[in-house]
Short mmCIF file of the C-alpha atoms (twelve columns), coordinates in Angstrom:
data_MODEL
# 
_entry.id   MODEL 
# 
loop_
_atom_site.group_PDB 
_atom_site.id 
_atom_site.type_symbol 
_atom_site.label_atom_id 
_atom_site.label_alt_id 
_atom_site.label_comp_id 
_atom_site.label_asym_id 
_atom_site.label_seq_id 
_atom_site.Cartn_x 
_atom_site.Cartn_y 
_atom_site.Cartn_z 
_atom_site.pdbx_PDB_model_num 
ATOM 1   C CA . UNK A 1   99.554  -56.701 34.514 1 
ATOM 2   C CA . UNK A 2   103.257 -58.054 35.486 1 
ATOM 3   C CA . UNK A 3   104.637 -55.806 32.700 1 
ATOM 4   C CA . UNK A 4   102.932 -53.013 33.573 1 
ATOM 5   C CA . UNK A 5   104.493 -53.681 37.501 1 
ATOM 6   C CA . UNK A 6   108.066 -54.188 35.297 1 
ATOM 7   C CA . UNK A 7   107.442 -50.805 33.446 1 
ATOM 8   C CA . UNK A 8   106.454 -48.627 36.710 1 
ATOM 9   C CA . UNK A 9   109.781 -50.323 38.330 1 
ATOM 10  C CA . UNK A 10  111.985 -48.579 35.677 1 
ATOM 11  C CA . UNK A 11  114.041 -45.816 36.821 1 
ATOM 12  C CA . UNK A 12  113.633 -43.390 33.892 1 
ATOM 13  C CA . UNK A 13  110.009 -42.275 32.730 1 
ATOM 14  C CA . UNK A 14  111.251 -42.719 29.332 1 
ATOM 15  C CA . UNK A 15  112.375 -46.231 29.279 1 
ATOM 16  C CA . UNK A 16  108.492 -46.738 31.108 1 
ATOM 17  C CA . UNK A 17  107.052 -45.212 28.433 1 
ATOM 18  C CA . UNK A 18  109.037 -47.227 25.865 1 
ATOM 19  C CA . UNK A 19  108.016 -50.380 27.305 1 
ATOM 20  C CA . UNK A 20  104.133 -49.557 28.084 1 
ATOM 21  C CA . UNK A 21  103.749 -48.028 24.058 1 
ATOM 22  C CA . UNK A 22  105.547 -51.766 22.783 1 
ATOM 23  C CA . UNK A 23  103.278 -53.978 25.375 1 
ATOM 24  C CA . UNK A 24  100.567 -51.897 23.706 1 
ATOM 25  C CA . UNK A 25  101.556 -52.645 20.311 1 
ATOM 26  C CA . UNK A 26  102.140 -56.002 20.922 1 
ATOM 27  C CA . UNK A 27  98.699  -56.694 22.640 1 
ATOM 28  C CA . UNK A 28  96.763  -54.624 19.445 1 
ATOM 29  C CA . UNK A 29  98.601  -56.924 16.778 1 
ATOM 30  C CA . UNK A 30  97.522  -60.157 18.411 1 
ATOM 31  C CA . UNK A 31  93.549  -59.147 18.967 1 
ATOM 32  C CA . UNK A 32  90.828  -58.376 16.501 1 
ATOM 33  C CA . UNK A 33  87.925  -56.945 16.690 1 
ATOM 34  C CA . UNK A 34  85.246  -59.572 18.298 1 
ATOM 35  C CA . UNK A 35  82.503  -59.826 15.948 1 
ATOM 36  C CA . UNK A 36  80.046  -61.244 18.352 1 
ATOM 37  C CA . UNK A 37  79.056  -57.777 19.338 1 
ATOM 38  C CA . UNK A 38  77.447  -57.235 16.188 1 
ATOM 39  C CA . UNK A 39  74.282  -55.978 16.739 1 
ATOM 40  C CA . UNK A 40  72.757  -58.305 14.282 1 
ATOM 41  C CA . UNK A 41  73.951  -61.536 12.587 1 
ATOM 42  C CA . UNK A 42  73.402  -60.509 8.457  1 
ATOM 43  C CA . UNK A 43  76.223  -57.179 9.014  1 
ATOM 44  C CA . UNK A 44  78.744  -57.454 6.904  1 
ATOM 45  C CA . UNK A 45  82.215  -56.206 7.880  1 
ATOM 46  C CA . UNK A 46  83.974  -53.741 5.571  1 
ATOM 47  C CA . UNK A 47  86.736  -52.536 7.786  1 
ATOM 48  C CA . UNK A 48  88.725  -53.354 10.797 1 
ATOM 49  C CA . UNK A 49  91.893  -51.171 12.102 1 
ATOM 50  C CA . UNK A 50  93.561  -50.109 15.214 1 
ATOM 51  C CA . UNK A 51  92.070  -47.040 16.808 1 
ATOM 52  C CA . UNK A 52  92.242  -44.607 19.762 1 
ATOM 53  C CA . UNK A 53  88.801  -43.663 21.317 1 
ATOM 54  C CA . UNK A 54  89.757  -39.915 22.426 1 
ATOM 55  C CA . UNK A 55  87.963  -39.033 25.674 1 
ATOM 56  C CA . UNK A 56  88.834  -36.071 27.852 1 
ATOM 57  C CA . UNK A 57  92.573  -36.790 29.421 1 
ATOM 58  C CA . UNK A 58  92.283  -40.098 28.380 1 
ATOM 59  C CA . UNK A 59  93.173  -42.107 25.332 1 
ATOM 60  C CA . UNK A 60  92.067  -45.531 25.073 1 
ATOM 61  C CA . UNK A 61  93.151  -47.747 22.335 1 
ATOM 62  C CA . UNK A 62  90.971  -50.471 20.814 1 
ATOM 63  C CA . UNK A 63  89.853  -51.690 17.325 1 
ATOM 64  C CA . UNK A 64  87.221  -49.717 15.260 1 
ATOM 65  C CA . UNK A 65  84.957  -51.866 12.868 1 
ATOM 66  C CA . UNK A 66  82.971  -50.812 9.738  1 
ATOM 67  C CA . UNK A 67  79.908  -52.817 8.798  1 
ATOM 68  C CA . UNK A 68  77.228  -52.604 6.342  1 
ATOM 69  C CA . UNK A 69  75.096  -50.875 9.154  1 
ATOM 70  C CA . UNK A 70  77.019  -49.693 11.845 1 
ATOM 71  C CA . UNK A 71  80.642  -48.271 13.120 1 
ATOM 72  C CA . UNK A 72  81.878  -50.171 16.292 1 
ATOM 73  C CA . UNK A 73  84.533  -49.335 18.851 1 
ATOM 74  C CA . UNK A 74  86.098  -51.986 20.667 1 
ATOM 75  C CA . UNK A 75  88.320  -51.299 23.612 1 
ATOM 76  C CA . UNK A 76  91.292  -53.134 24.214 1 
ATOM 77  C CA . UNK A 77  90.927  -53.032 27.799 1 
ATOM 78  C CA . UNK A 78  87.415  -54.468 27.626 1 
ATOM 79  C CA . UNK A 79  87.620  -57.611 29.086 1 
ATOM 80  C CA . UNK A 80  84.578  -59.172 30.649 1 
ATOM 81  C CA . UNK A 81  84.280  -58.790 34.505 1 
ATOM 82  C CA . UNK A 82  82.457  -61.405 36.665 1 
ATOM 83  C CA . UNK A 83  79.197  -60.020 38.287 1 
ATOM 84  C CA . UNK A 84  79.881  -59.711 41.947 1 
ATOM 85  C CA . UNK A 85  77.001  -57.885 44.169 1 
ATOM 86  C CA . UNK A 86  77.868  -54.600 43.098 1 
ATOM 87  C CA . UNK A 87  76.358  -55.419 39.713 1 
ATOM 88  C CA . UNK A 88  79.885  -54.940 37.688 1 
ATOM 89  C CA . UNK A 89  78.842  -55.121 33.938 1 
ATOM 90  C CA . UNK A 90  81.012  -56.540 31.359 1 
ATOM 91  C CA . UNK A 91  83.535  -53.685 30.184 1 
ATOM 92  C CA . UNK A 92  83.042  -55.183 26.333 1 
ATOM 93  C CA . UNK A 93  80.940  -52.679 24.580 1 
ATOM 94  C CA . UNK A 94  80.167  -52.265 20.838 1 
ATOM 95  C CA . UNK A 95  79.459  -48.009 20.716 1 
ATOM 96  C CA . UNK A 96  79.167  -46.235 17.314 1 
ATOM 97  C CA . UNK A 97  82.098  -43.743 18.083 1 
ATOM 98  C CA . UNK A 98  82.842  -40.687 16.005 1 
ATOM 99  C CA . UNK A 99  86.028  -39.925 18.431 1 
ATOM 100 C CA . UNK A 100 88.721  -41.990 16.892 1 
ATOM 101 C CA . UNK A 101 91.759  -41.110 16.719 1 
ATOM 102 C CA . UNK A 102 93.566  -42.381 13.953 1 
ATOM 103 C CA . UNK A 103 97.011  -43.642 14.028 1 
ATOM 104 C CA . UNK A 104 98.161  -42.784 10.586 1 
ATOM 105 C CA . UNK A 105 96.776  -40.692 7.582  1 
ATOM 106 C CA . UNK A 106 96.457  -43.839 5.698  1 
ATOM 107 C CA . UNK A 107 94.378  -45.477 8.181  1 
ATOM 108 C CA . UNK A 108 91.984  -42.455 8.139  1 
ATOM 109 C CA . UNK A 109 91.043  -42.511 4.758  1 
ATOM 110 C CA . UNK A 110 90.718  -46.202 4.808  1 
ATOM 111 C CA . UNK A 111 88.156  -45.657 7.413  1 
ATOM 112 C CA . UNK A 112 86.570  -42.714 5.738  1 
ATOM 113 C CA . UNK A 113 85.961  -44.489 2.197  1 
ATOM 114 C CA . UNK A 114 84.851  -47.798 3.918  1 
ATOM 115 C CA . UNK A 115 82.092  -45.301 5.805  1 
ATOM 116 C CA . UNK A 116 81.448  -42.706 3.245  1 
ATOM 117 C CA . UNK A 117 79.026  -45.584 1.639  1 
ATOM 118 C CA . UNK A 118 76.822  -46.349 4.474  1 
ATOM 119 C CA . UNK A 119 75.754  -42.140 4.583  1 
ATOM 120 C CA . UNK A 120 72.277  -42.310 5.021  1 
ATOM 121 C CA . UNK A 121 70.309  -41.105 2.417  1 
ATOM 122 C CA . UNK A 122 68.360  -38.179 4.539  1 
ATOM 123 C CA . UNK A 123 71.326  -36.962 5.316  1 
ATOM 124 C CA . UNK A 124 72.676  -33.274 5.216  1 
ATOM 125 C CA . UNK A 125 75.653  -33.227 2.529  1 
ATOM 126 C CA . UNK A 126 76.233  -29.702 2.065  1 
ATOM 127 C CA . UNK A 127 78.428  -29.076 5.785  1 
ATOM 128 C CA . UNK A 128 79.716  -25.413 5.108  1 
ATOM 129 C CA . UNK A 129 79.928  -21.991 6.917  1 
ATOM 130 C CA . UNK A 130 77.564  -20.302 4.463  1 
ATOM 131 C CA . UNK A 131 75.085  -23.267 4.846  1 
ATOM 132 C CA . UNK A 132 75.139  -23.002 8.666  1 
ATOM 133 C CA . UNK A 133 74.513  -19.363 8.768  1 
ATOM 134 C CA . UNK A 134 71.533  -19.935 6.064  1 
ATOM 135 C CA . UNK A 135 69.941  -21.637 8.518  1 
ATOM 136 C CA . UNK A 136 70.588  -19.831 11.094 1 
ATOM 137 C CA . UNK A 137 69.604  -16.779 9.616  1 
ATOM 138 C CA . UNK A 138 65.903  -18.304 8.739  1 
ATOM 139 C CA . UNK A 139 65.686  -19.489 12.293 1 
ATOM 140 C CA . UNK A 140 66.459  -23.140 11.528 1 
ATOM 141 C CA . UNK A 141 69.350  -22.916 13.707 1 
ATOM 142 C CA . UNK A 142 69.207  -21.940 17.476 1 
ATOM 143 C CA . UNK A 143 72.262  -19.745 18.762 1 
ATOM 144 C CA . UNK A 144 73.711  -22.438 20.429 1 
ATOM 145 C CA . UNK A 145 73.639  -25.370 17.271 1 
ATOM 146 C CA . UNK A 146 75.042  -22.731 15.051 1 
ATOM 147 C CA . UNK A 147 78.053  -22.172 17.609 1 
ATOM 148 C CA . UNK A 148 78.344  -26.106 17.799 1 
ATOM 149 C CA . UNK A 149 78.449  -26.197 14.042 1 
ATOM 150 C CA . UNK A 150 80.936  -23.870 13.698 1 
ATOM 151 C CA . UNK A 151 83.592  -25.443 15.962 1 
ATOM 152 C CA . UNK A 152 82.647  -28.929 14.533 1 
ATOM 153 C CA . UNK A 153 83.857  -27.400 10.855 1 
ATOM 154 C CA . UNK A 154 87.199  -26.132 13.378 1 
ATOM 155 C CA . UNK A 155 87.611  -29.464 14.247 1 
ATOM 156 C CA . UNK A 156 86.972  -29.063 17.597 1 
ATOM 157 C CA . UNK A 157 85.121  -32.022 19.627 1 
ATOM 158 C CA . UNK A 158 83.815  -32.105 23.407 1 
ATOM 159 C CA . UNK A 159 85.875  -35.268 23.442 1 
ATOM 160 C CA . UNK A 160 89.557  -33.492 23.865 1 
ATOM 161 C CA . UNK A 161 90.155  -30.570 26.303 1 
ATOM 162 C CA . UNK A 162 92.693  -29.021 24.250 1 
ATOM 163 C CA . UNK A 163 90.798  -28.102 20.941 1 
ATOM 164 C CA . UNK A 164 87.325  -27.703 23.239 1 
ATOM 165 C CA . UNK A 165 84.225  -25.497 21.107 1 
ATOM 166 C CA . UNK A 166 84.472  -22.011 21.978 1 
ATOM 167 C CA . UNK A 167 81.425  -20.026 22.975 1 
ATOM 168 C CA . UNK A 168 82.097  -16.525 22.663 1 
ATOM 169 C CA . UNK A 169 81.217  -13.996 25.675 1 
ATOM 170 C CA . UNK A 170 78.128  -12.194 23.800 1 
ATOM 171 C CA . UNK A 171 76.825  -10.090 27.064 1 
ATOM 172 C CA . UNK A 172 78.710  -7.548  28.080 1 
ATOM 173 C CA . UNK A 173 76.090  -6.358  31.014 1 
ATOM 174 C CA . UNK A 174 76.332  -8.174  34.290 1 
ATOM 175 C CA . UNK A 175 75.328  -5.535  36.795 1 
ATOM 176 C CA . UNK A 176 71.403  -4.365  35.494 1 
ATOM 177 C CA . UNK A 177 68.825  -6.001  36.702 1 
ATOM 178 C CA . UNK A 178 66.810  -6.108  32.986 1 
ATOM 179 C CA . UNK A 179 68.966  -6.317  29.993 1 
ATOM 180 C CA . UNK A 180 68.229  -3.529  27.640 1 
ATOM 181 C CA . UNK A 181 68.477  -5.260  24.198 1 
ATOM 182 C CA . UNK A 182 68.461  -1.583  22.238 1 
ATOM 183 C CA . UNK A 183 71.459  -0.727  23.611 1 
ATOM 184 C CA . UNK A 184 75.118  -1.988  22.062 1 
ATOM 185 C CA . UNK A 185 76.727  -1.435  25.492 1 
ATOM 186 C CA . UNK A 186 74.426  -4.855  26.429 1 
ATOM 187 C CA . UNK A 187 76.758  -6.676  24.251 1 
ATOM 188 C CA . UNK A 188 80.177  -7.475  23.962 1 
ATOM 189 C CA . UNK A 189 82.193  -6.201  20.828 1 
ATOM 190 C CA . UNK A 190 82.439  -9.389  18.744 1 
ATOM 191 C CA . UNK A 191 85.017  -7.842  16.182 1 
ATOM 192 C CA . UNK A 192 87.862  -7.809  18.787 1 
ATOM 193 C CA . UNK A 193 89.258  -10.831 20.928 1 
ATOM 194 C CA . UNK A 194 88.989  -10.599 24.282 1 
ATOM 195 C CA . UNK A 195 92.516  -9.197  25.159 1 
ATOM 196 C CA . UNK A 196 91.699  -6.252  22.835 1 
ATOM 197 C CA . UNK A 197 88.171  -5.653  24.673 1 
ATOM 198 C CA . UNK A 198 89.717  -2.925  27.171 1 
ATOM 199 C CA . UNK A 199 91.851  -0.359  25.605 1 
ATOM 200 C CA . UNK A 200 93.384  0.230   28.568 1 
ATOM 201 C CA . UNK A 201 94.382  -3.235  28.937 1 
ATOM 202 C CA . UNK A 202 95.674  -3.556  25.306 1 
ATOM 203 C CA . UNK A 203 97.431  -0.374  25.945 1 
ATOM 204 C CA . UNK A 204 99.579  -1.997  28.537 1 
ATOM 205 C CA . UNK A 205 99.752  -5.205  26.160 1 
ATOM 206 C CA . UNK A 206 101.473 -3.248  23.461 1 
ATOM 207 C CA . UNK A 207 103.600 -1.522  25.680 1 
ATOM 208 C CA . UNK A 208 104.743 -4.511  26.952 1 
ATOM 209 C CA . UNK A 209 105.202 -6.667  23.717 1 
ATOM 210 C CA . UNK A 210 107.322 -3.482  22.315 1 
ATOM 211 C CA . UNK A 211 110.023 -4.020  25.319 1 
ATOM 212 C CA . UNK A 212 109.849 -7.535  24.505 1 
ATOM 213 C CA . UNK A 213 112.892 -9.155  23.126 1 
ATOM 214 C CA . UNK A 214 112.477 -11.637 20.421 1 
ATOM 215 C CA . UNK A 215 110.704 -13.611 19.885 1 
ATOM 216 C CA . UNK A 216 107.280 -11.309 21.095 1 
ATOM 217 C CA . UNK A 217 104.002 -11.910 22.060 1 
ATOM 218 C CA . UNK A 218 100.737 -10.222 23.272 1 
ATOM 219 C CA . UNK A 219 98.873  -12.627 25.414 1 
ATOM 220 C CA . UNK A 220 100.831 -14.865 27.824 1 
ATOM 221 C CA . UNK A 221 97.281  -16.949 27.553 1 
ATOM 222 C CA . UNK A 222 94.791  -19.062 25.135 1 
ATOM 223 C CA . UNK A 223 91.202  -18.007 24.878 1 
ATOM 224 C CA . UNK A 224 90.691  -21.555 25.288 1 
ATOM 225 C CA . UNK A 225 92.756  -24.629 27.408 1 
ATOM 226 C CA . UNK A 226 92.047  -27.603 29.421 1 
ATOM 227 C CA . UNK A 227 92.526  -25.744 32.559 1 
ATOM 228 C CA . UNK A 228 90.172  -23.019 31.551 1 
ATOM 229 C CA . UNK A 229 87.397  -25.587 29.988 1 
ATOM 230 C CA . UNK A 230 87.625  -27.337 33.542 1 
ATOM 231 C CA . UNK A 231 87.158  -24.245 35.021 1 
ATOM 232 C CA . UNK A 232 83.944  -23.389 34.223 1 
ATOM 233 C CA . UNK A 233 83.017  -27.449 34.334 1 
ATOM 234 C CA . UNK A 234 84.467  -28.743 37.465 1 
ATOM 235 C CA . UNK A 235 81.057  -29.504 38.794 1 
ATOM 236 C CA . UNK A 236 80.285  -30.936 35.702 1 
ATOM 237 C CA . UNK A 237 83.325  -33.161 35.701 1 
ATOM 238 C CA . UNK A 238 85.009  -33.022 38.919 1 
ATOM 239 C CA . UNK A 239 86.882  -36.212 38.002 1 
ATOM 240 C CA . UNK A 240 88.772  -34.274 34.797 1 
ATOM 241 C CA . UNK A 241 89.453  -31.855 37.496 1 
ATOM 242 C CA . UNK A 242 91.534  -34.063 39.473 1 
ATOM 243 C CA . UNK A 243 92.870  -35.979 37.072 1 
ATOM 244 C CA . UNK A 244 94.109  -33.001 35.251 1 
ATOM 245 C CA . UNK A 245 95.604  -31.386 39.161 1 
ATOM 246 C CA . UNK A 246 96.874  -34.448 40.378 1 
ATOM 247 C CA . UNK A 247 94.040  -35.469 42.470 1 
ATOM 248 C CA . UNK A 248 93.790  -32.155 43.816 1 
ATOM 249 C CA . UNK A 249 91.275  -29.367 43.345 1 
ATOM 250 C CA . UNK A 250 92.529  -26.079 42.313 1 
ATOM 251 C CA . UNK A 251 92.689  -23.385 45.041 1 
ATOM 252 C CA . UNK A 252 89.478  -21.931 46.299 1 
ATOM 253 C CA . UNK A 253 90.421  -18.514 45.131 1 
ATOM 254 C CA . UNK A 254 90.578  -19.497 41.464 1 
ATOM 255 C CA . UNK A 255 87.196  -21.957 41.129 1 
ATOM 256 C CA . UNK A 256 84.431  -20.754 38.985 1 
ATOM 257 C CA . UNK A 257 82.064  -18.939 41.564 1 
ATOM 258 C CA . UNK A 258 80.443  -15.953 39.689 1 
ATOM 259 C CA . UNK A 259 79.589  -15.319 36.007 1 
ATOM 260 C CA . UNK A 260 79.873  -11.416 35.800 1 
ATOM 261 C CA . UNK A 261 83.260  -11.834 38.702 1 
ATOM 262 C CA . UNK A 262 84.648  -14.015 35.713 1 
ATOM 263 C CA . UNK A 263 83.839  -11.809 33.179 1 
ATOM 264 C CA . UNK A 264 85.322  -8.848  34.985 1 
ATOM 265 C CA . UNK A 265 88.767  -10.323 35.287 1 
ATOM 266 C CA . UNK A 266 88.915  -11.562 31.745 1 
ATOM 267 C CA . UNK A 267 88.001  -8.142  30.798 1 
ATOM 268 C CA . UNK A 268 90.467  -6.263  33.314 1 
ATOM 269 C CA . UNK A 269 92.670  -9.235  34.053 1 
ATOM 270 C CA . UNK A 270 96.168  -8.909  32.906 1 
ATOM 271 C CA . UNK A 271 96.489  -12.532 32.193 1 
ATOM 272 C CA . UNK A 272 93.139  -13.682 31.245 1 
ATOM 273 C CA . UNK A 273 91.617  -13.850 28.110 1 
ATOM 274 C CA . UNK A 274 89.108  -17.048 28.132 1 
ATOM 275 C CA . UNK A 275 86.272  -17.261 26.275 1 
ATOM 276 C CA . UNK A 276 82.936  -19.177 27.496 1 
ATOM 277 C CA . UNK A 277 82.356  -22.825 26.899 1 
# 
């Protein structure tokens, strides 16, 4: 705690930085991985590395462990706290993560071989596009696990903001009171990205990115960004919110209030172009 106080007392955010990343370093190469919280006293360890257990906005560093049975995840801010009479828990915990971020490519694949072993045997190997729509196709798959599928093969994970899964917008009709299922007007054009929905809008778009000097582009915007991801989840997570505005909400004007209002402006919008999450 007294170097952190040292490090926020430094004049440049560099030099903070500098000294928070080697108190960091220094504090991972003199712990291990405390093998009390094994879950049962025959597991074996295989594995034990320096890890980064990626959460939204947050990255907390800690020491993953590979047993015979299980994959642990040990913080290395988990110390124990004393139980006052608010009930405070110990912070230790021993989760099976599958959010690790791994310092170096070397490390990964030290983790994946020491894992690839404990697969369990009912297990689904085959983990491909054409599989996933197989199954989806037959009715094994529900709309919404196929979707998931397909971003996990993206590499996309709920646990980082910036490479969230993307749901596409599929309806296209907010106004009727009964969709009409028969007609392709109900549904939005999946072939095109949202920017190219209007042609009035992309008309403007490549007007605009002619004129442009090098280097061009079309969309000043990503279908898909923390901000945006927060957007439609601040009452989900109205903590990311702040944390990601500075303890502030956004302004009134720009929260999530209507589906079809949303949908309008990414379809007229001249600077949105979000997908759903």
């Amino acid at each position: 705690v007294l170097q952190l106080h040292r490090a926020s007392c430094l004049e440049k955010l560099g030099d903070q930085a500098a000294m928070i990343a080697a108190n960091l370093q220094s504090r991972l190469a003199r712990t291990s991985f405390d093998k009390n919280c094994f879950q049962s006293v025959c597991e074996r360890p295989h594995l034990e590395c320096a890890a980064e257990m990626v959460l939204p906005l947050v990255c907390n560093p800690g020491h993953v462990c590979i047993t015979d049975e299980s994959l642990y995840f040990q913080p290395l801010n988990g110390y124990p706290v004393r139980g006052w009479r608010t009930n405070l828990k110990p912070a230790l915990s021993a989760a099976r993560g599958t959010g690790d971020s791994h310092q170096t490519s070397r490390r990964q694949e030290d983790l994946q071989a020491a894992a690839r072993p404990q697969t369990l045997e009912n297990h689904v190997t085959e983990h491909t596009a054409e599989s996933y729509m197989l199954q989806w196709q037959r009715g094994l798959l529900s709309n919404y696990q196929y979707l998931l599928h397909l971003n996990n093969l993206a590499d996309r994970s709920c646990n980082d903001l910036s490479q969230y899964p993307v749901l596409p917008w599929i309806i296209a009709d907010y106004s009727s009171g009964q969709l009409d299922m028969t007609n392709p007007a109900t549904f939005r054009d999946l072939s095109k990205p949202v920017g190219a929905l209007n042609p009035e809008r992309l008309d403007r778009l490549l007007s605009r990115y002619t004129a442009m000097p090098e280097p061009r582009f079309m969309y000043g915007s990503h279908y898909s960004s923390p901000g945006y991801v927060l957007f439609y989840l601040v009452r989900v997570a109205p903590e990311h919110m702040l944390c990601l505005q500075n303890g502030r909400y956004d302004h009134p004007d720009r929260m999530f209030s209507s589906i079809s209002e949303t949908w309008k402006n990414c379809l007229e919008g001249a600077t949105d172009f979000k997908e759903v999450v």
